[in-house]
Short mmCIF file of C-alpha atoms in Angstrom, two decimals:
data_model
loop_
_atom_site.label_atom_id
_atom_site.label_comp_id
_atom_site.label_asym_id
_atom_site.label_seq_id
_atom_site.Cartn_x
_atom_site.Cartn_y
_atom_site.Cartn_z
CA UNK A 63 0.00 0.00 0.00
CA UNK A 64 1.22 3.51 -0.80
CA UNK A 65 1.31 6.15 1.92
CA UNK A 66 1.17 9.94 2.06
CA UNK A 67 2.93 11.65 5.00
CA UNK A 68 1.17 14.75 6.34
CA UNK A 69 2.29 17.09 9.14
CA UNK A 70 -0.71 18.61 10.89
CA UNK A 71 -0.77 21.98 12.69
CA UNK A 72 -4.15 23.51 11.82
CA UNK A 73 -4.81 24.05 15.51
CA UNK A 74 -4.89 26.75 18.18
CA UNK A 75 -1.70 25.43 19.80
CA UNK A 76 0.37 26.64 16.82
CA UNK A 77 -0.15 30.22 18.05
CA UNK A 78 2.00 29.41 21.08
CA UNK A 79 4.96 29.19 18.68
CA UNK A 80 4.59 32.69 17.25
CA UNK A 81 6.46 34.56 15.85
CA UNK A 82 8.21 31.52 14.34
CA UNK A 83 4.99 29.86 13.18
CA UNK A 84 3.71 33.07 11.55
CA UNK A 85 5.57 32.50 8.28
CA UNK A 86 5.68 28.69 8.08
CA UNK A 87 3.93 25.57 9.34
CA UNK A 88 5.21 24.16 12.62
CA UNK A 89 6.51 21.19 10.63
CA UNK A 90 8.96 23.52 8.89
CA UNK A 91 10.66 24.75 12.09
CA UNK A 92 14.38 24.00 12.38
CA UNK A 93 15.44 22.07 15.49
CA UNK A 94 18.87 20.43 15.34
CA UNK A 95 20.52 20.24 11.93
CA UNK A 96 17.28 19.67 9.99
CA UNK A 97 13.79 21.08 9.89
CA UNK A 98 11.10 18.82 11.30
CA UNK A 99 9.77 17.95 7.84
CA UNK A 100 13.28 17.12 6.61
CA UNK A 101 13.65 14.65 9.48
CA UNK A 102 10.46 12.75 8.63
CA UNK A 103 11.33 12.81 4.92
CA UNK A 104 14.70 11.23 5.69
CA UNK A 105 13.22 8.67 8.10
CA UNK A 106 10.50 7.34 5.77
CA UNK A 107 12.07 8.15 2.39
CA UNK A 108 8.96 9.99 1.20
CA UNK A 109 7.98 13.55 0.46
CA UNK A 110 6.08 15.34 3.23
CA UNK A 111 2.93 17.44 2.89
CA UNK A 112 1.14 19.76 5.29
CA UNK A 113 -2.30 20.38 6.72
CA UNK A 114 -1.93 23.90 8.06
CA UNK A 115 -3.74 27.24 8.36
CA UNK A 116 -5.37 28.74 5.28
CA UNK A 117 -2.83 31.44 4.40
CA UNK A 118 0.11 29.00 4.53
CA UNK A 119 -1.52 26.08 2.72
CA UNK A 120 -0.74 27.15 -0.86
CA UNK A 121 2.95 27.72 -0.12
CA UNK A 122 3.17 24.48 1.90
CA UNK A 123 0.81 22.10 0.11
CA UNK A 124 -0.32 18.55 0.55
CA UNK A 125 1.56 16.12 -1.67
CA UNK A 126 -0.70 15.14 -4.56
CA UNK A 127 -0.29 11.44 -5.01
CA UNK A 128 -2.46 8.42 -5.48
CA UNK A 129 -2.21 6.90 -2.01
CA UNK A 130 -4.29 4.31 -0.22
CA UNK A 131 -3.79 5.76 3.24
CA UNK A 132 -2.36 8.77 5.06
CA UNK A 133 0.15 8.95 7.88
CA UNK A 134 -0.81 12.04 9.89
CA UNK A 135 1.84 13.28 12.35
CA UNK A 136 1.35 16.13 14.81
CA UNK A 137 3.79 18.70 13.45
CA UNK A 138 5.15 19.82 16.82
CA UNK A 139 6.34 16.31 17.74
CA UNK A 140 10.08 15.69 17.39
CA UNK A 141 11.26 12.32 16.07
CA UNK A 142 13.23 9.72 17.97
CA UNK A 143 14.22 6.19 17.05
CA UNK A 144 11.52 4.76 19.33
CA UNK A 145 8.85 7.05 17.93
CA UNK A 146 9.77 6.34 14.31
CA UNK A 147 9.55 2.61 14.97
CA UNK A 148 6.18 2.95 16.76
CA UNK A 149 4.74 5.03 13.91
CA UNK A 150 6.02 2.56 11.33
CA UNK A 151 4.22 -0.28 13.15
CA UNK A 152 0.84 1.49 13.02
CA UNK A 153 -1.89 -0.16 10.96
CA UNK A 154 -4.56 1.74 9.08
CA UNK A 155 -7.23 2.76 11.57
CA UNK A 156 -4.83 3.08 14.50
CA UNK A 157 -3.69 6.17 16.37
CA UNK A 158 -0.58 6.58 18.51
CA UNK A 159 -1.47 8.15 21.87
CA UNK A 160 0.50 9.54 24.83
CA UNK A 161 -1.36 10.59 28.00
CA UNK A 162 -4.64 10.83 26.09
CA UNK A 163 -3.27 13.09 23.32
CA UNK A 164 -2.75 11.89 19.74
CA UNK A 165 0.73 11.84 18.22
CA UNK A 166 0.27 10.13 14.86
CA UNK A 167 -2.44 8.24 13.00
CA UNK A 168 -2.86 6.10 9.90
CA UNK A 169 -6.15 6.70 8.17
CA UNK A 170 -7.70 6.34 4.74
CA UNK A 171 -9.37 9.75 4.92
CA UNK A 172 -7.61 13.07 5.50
CA UNK A 173 -8.91 14.92 8.59
CA UNK A 174 -10.83 18.16 8.07
CA UNK A 175 -11.06 21.20 10.31
CA UNK A 176 -9.31 22.76 13.27
CA UNK A 177 -8.04 20.96 16.38
CA UNK A 178 -8.87 17.49 15.07
CA UNK A 179 -9.09 14.36 17.19
CA UNK A 180 -8.93 10.71 16.19
CA UNK A 181 -11.51 9.33 18.63
CA UNK A 182 -12.83 6.95 15.95
CA UNK A 183 -9.47 5.19 15.60
CA UNK A 184 -8.01 2.42 17.76
CA UNK A 185 -5.64 4.01 20.32
CA UNK A 186 -2.13 2.59 20.66
CA UNK A 187 -0.58 3.93 23.87
CA UNK A 188 3.15 4.56 24.15
CA UNK A 189 5.15 4.50 27.38
CA UNK A 190 8.36 6.18 26.18
CA UNK A 191 9.05 9.93 26.35
CA UNK A 192 7.71 12.16 23.58
CA UNK A 193 9.48 15.45 22.95
CA UNK A 194 7.51 18.30 21.46
CA UNK A 195 8.05 21.92 20.45
CA UNK A 196 5.28 23.74 22.29
CA UNK A 197 6.87 27.17 22.88
CA UNK A 198 9.64 29.15 21.16
CA UNK A 199 12.27 28.34 23.78
CA UNK A 200 11.69 24.61 23.19
CA UNK A 201 13.62 25.01 19.94
CA UNK A 202 16.95 25.57 21.66
CA UNK A 203 16.05 23.41 24.67
CA UNK A 204 15.50 20.35 22.43
CA UNK A 205 18.19 21.31 19.94
CA UNK A 206 21.03 19.32 21.50
CA UNK A 207 19.19 16.00 21.46
CA UNK A 208 17.83 16.66 17.97
CA UNK A 209 21.28 17.61 16.74
CA UNK A 210 22.51 14.18 17.80
CA UNK A 211 19.48 12.50 16.22
CA UNK A 212 20.03 14.37 12.95
CA UNK A 213 23.77 13.66 12.98
CA UNK A 214 23.07 9.92 13.15
CA UNK A 215 20.26 10.18 10.60
CA UNK A 216 22.34 12.07 8.03
CA UNK A 217 25.61 10.17 8.42
CA UNK A 218 24.46 6.56 8.84
CA UNK A 219 26.41 4.28 6.51
CA UNK A 220 28.39 7.16 5.02
CA UNK A 221 32.02 8.27 5.18
CA UNK A 222 33.17 11.76 6.09
CA UNK A 223 35.28 13.91 3.81
CA UNK A 224 38.89 14.26 4.90
CA UNK A 225 40.10 17.17 7.03
CA UNK A 226 43.47 18.73 6.34
CA UNK A 227 46.36 18.72 8.82
CA UNK A 228 45.98 22.48 9.29
CA UNK A 229 43.13 21.83 11.71
CA UNK A 230 43.38 21.07 15.43
CA UNK A 231 41.17 18.04 16.03
CA UNK A 232 40.05 16.54 19.34
CA UNK A 233 38.05 13.34 19.06
CA UNK A 234 36.64 11.60 15.99
CA UNK A 235 32.93 12.44 16.28
CA UNK A 236 33.10 14.72 13.23
CA UNK A 237 31.38 14.47 9.86
CA UNK A 238 32.30 16.76 6.97
CA UNK A 239 30.27 16.86 3.76
CA UNK A 240 31.95 17.15 0.36
CA UNK A 241 32.93 20.64 -0.72
CA UNK A 242 33.28 22.07 2.79
CA UNK A 243 36.31 24.33 3.37
CA UNK A 244 37.83 23.82 6.82
CA UNK A 245 41.33 25.19 7.43
CA UNK A 246 43.05 26.25 10.63
CA UNK A 247 40.01 25.43 12.80
CA UNK A 248 39.78 23.86 16.28
CA UNK A 249 37.22 21.03 16.30
CA UNK A 250 36.52 19.46 19.69
CA UNK A 251 34.16 16.48 19.46
CA UNK A 252 35.18 14.75 22.68
CA UNK A 253 31.77 15.38 24.28
CA UNK A 254 29.49 15.77 21.25
CA UNK A 255 29.30 15.52 17.46
CA UNK A 256 30.24 18.20 14.94
CA UNK A 257 28.48 18.21 11.56
CA UNK A 258 29.73 20.42 8.71
CA UNK A 259 27.45 20.73 5.68
CA UNK A 260 28.16 20.83 1.97
CA UNK A 261 30.24 23.79 0.79
CA UNK A 262 30.28 25.32 4.28
CA UNK A 263 33.26 27.58 4.94
CA UNK A 264 34.90 27.46 8.38
CA UNK A 265 37.58 30.12 8.50
CA UNK A 266 40.89 29.97 10.32
CA UNK A 267 40.98 30.65 14.03
CA UNK A 268 37.44 29.39 14.66
CA UNK A 269 36.71 27.19 17.67
CA UNK A 270 33.87 24.63 17.63
CA UNK A 271 32.96 22.42 20.56
CA UNK A 272 30.31 19.73 19.89
CA UNK A 273 27.37 19.50 19.90
CA UNK A 274 27.47 21.77 16.78
CA UNK A 275 25.77 21.60 13.38
CA UNK A 276 26.79 23.80 10.44
CA UNK A 277 24.41 23.89 7.47
CA UNK A 278 25.15 23.81 3.77
CA UNK A 279 26.94 26.89 2.35
CA UNK A 280 27.11 28.46 5.84
CA UNK A 281 30.08 30.61 6.85
CA UNK A 282 31.83 30.59 10.23
CA UNK A 283 34.01 33.68 10.29
CA UNK A 284 37.56 33.97 11.61
CA UNK A 285 37.86 33.77 15.39
CA UNK A 286 34.32 32.53 16.01
CA UNK A 287 33.62 30.61 19.23
CA UNK A 288 30.80 28.10 18.99
CA UNK A 289 30.02 26.27 22.22
CA UNK A 290 27.89 23.22 22.93
CA UNK A 291 24.37 23.12 21.48
CA UNK A 292 24.69 25.43 18.47
CA UNK A 293 23.02 24.99 15.08
CA UNK A 294 23.77 27.29 12.14
CA UNK A 295 21.31 27.00 9.26
CA UNK A 296 22.08 26.84 5.54
CA UNK A 297 23.66 29.93 3.96
CA UNK A 298 23.91 31.71 7.31
CA UNK A 299 26.94 33.62 8.56
CA UNK A 300 28.15 33.53 12.15
CA UNK A 301 30.90 35.25 14.11
CA UNK A 302 31.70 36.13 17.70
CA UNK A 303 30.48 34.00 20.60
CA UNK A 304 27.46 31.67 20.34
CA UNK A 305 26.12 29.26 22.96
CA UNK A 306 22.90 27.20 23.24
CA UNK A 307 21.43 28.86 20.17
CA UNK A 308 19.84 28.10 16.80
CA UNK A 309 20.17 30.31 13.72
CA UNK A 310 17.94 29.37 10.80
CA UNK A 311 18.84 29.77 7.14
CA UNK A 312 20.04 32.92 5.38
CA UNK A 313 20.61 34.81 8.63
CA UNK A 314 23.67 36.71 9.80
CA UNK A 315 25.33 37.23 13.15
CA UNK A 316 28.59 37.98 11.46
CA UNK A 317 30.49 40.01 14.04
CA UNK A 318 31.68 40.02 17.64
CA UNK A 319 29.02 39.96 20.33
CA UNK A 320 27.30 37.27 22.40
CA UNK A 321 24.28 35.17 21.46
CA UNK A 322 23.02 32.71 24.07
CA UNK A 323 19.89 30.61 24.74
CA UNK A 324 18.36 32.12 21.63
CA UNK A 325 16.57 31.33 18.38
CA UNK A 326 17.05 33.51 15.29
CA UNK A 327 14.64 33.04 12.39
CA UNK A 328 15.12 33.05 8.62
CA UNK A 329 16.64 36.07 6.86
CA UNK A 330 17.58 37.97 10.03
CA UNK A 331 20.58 40.23 10.64
CA UNK A 332 22.31 41.19 13.88
CA UNK A 333 24.60 44.20 13.48
CA UNK A 334 28.21 44.34 14.66
CA UNK A 335 28.57 44.34 18.44
CA UNK A 336 25.04 43.09 19.08
CA UNK A 337 24.59 40.96 22.21
CA UNK A 338 21.77 39.52 24.26
CA UNK A 339 21.34 38.80 27.95
CA UNK A 340 20.03 35.37 28.93
CA UNK A 341 20.18 35.62 32.74
CA UNK A 342 18.49 38.10 35.07
CA UNK A 343 20.57 39.80 37.77
CA UNK A 344 18.31 38.41 40.50
CA UNK A 345 18.38 34.88 39.02
CA UNK A 346 14.59 34.73 38.88
CA UNK A 347 12.78 32.85 36.11
CA UNK A 348 12.44 34.48 32.70
CA UNK A 349 9.14 35.59 31.20
CA UNK A 350 8.48 35.81 27.44
CA UNK A 351 5.76 37.66 25.57
CA UNK A 352 3.11 35.16 24.48
CA UNK A 353 1.13 36.00 21.33
CA UNK A 354 -1.52 33.41 22.25
CA UNK A 355 -2.49 35.00 25.57
CA UNK A 356 -1.39 38.56 24.78
CA UNK A 357 0.66 38.73 27.99
CA UNK A 358 3.88 37.55 29.60
CA UNK A 359 4.36 33.81 30.14
CA UNK A 360 6.70 32.42 32.77
CA UNK A 361 9.08 29.99 31.05
CA UNK A 362 10.18 28.55 34.43
CA UNK A 363 13.75 28.90 33.08
CA UNK A 364 16.57 30.85 34.67
CA UNK A 365 18.27 31.21 31.29
CA UNK A 366 16.40 32.37 28.20
CA UNK A 367 17.63 34.86 25.63
CA UNK A 368 16.35 36.25 22.32
CA UNK A 369 13.51 34.90 20.15
CA UNK A 370 13.64 36.72 16.78
CA UNK A 371 11.13 36.13 13.98
CA UNK A 372 11.95 35.96 10.27
CA UNK A 373 13.41 38.98 8.46
CA UNK A 374 13.95 41.00 11.65
CA UNK A 375 17.08 43.14 11.78
CA UNK A 376 19.02 44.94 14.49
CA UNK A 377 21.56 47.75 14.03
CA UNK A 378 25.15 47.80 15.32
CA UNK A 379 25.64 47.52 19.09
CA UNK A 380 22.05 46.47 19.75
CA UNK A 381 21.42 45.25 23.31
CA UNK A 382 18.66 42.72 23.92
CA UNK A 383 17.18 42.07 27.35
CA UNK A 384 16.81 38.64 28.91
CA UNK A 385 13.71 37.02 27.42
CA UNK A 386 13.17 39.26 24.39
CA UNK A 387 10.67 38.46 21.64
CA UNK A 388 11.10 40.26 18.32
CA UNK A 389 8.38 39.88 15.71
CA UNK A 390 8.63 39.15 12.00
CA UNK A 391 10.18 41.94 9.94
CA UNK A 392 10.94 44.26 12.88
CA UNK A 393 13.69 46.84 12.25
CA UNK A 394 15.56 48.08 15.32
CA UNK A 395 18.16 50.85 15.71
CA UNK A 396 18.19 51.88 19.37
CA UNK A 397 21.12 53.11 21.47
CA UNK A 398 19.40 51.87 24.67
CA UNK A 399 18.13 48.47 25.75
CA UNK A 400 15.50 47.19 23.33
CA UNK A 401 11.96 46.52 24.67
CA UNK A 402 11.36 42.92 25.68
CA UNK A 403 8.63 42.68 23.05
CA UNK A 404 8.82 44.34 19.64
CA UNK A 405 5.73 43.65 17.47
CA UNK A 406 6.03 42.38 13.92
CA UNK A 407 6.97 44.99 11.28
CA UNK A 408 7.78 47.64 13.86
CA UNK A 409 10.37 50.35 13.10
CA UNK A 410 12.21 51.43 16.26
CA UNK A 411 14.81 54.19 16.43
CA UNK A 412 15.85 56.70 19.10
CA UNK A 413 13.68 59.27 17.31
CA UNK A 414 10.45 57.31 16.85
CA UNK A 415 8.50 54.11 17.32
CA UNK A 416 6.42 53.51 14.21
CA UNK A 417 5.51 50.75 11.76
CA UNK A 418 7.49 49.47 8.82
CA UNK A 419 5.48 50.43 5.71
CA UNK A 420 4.48 47.25 3.92
CA UNK A 421 5.51 48.44 0.45
CA UNK A 422 8.89 49.50 1.78
CA UNK A 423 9.39 46.13 3.45
CA UNK A 424 8.45 44.17 0.31
CA UNK A 425 10.76 46.34 -1.80
CA UNK A 426 13.60 45.68 0.65
CA UNK A 427 12.91 41.96 0.53
CA UNK A 428 12.87 42.03 -3.27
CA UNK A 429 16.27 43.71 -3.34
CA UNK A 430 17.66 41.30 -0.76
CA UNK A 431 16.42 38.24 -2.64
CA UNK A 432 17.68 39.61 -5.94
CA UNK A 433 14.52 39.77 -8.00
CA UNK A 434 10.73 39.82 -7.93
CA UNK A 435 10.36 36.48 -9.71
CA UNK A 436 7.32 34.33 -9.19
CA UNK A 437 9.07 32.05 -6.70
CA UNK A 438 8.73 34.79 -4.08
CA UNK A 439 5.11 35.77 -4.75
CA UNK A 440 3.67 33.22 -2.33
CA UNK A 441 6.11 34.43 0.33
CA UNK A 442 4.86 37.98 -0.20
CA UNK A 443 1.25 36.90 0.28
CA UNK A 444 2.20 35.28 3.60
CA UNK A 445 3.98 38.47 4.68
CA UNK A 446 0.95 40.59 3.77
CA UNK A 447 -1.24 38.36 5.93
CA UNK A 448 1.13 38.48 8.91
CA UNK A 449 1.36 42.27 8.53
CA UNK A 450 -2.43 42.55 8.68
CA UNK A 451 -2.81 40.14 11.60
CA UNK A 452 -0.29 42.05 13.76
CA UNK A 453 -1.53 45.58 13.08
CA UNK A 454 -3.18 45.95 16.49
CA UNK A 455 0.09 45.03 18.25
CA UNK A 456 1.93 47.83 16.45
CA UNK A 457 -0.79 50.31 17.35
CA UNK A 458 -0.30 49.44 21.03
CA UNK A 459 3.46 49.97 20.76
CA UNK A 460 3.16 53.33 18.98
CA UNK A 461 0.55 54.60 21.43
CA UNK A 462 2.52 53.41 24.46
#
C-alpha cells in the first residue's frame, strides 16, 4: 500500500509558537541540523505534505499522489528512534497516543477542520518519552538532542570527507560533507558531534565544541567561538560567541558579540557588536511575551535569551534584554536596551517608534532576494497576511 505523510498543525496550539509559526507551518521549524519535515522525509524516504492554516496552505501544500492511506503526524512532535519505529508499526485505523493526546495516526481519509481528534481510531498507547516543540524556547532546549538525532540520521552508513592537517582536532565524532572548506580550525568532538554541511566555509581561528551543526553553504568567520548546542542553518553567517542557540537559514550574526539561549529566524541580521542577555541579575525565572495570551508567560527557566522572527534586523551595538521576543520583519536601531517585546513589522529608532510600511518592506525583501520572480510571490502573500494580523500590536506599541 502507498502512503502519504502529512504534518498537521491547523490548531490553536500553533499560536503558542509565534512569531516563528507566523511564516511557516510548525513542521517547517528548524530544530537540530534539519527542519522537522526534513527529518520525517529522511526517516521514511517519502515527500512530506502539510495540513496547516489557510494562508500557509498554498505555499506548503499537501503532496498530490495516489495513495491508499495517510500517515498524519502532529507537526510539533520531534522524532526519535523509538517514535519512528512505533509510527512505522501502526496499521490503518490506528492512532498513537500519549497521555490521552494523539501523536500520529494512519487513516484512509484526510482529517478536516481545526483541532482534530482521532476518537474513531483504535488508540495505541506509548510508554516512552515524547518530545515536542510547544513554545519558542523549546527550539533551543530540544536542539542538543535533535542535533545528535540528525547527525546519526544524516551520516548513517556514510564516510566523512577528509580534514586537512591544518586543523586542530580533538576526538573523531566529526562528519564533513563534500565541498566544505575547513582550514586552521579547532574542532573538539570529545563530548558531542560536529556536523559540517556541503560547501560550508569554516575560516581559520574558529573554535567549535560539539554539539554543533553547520548547514550547507554556511560561513563561520575567523575567530568565532561556537560552544555546545549550536546549530547554524544553511547559507547563514556567524561570528563572535554563540552558545545554546539556533540560527535558521540565510541569517547573519557575522560580528563580535554574544548570542546565548536564543533562536534567530530566517533572513535575520544582527549588526556588529550586538549581544543579548540570557540571565536576570536576580536569578529569577524568565518571562516571554506570548502571542496566544497577549501577555507575559513564565518559562520557568533561569536562562532564556532572544527569540527573533523571520526577516527581523538589528543595528550595530544592539542590546537585547533577557527574554526578548522580536516579531517578524521588525527593524531596530536603538542606542538603549531594546523593549522585551517588539511587534512584527515595527520600526524602532531613538527618534520614533512607528511601523514598517508594507511596500517598503516588500521592496527591501525584493532587493535582498535579488529579483521579484514568481518564486517569491507566495512568500509575499504570507507576509501581507502576517502584517495585517499584527496591526493591532503595532498600534499598542506606537501609542505606548
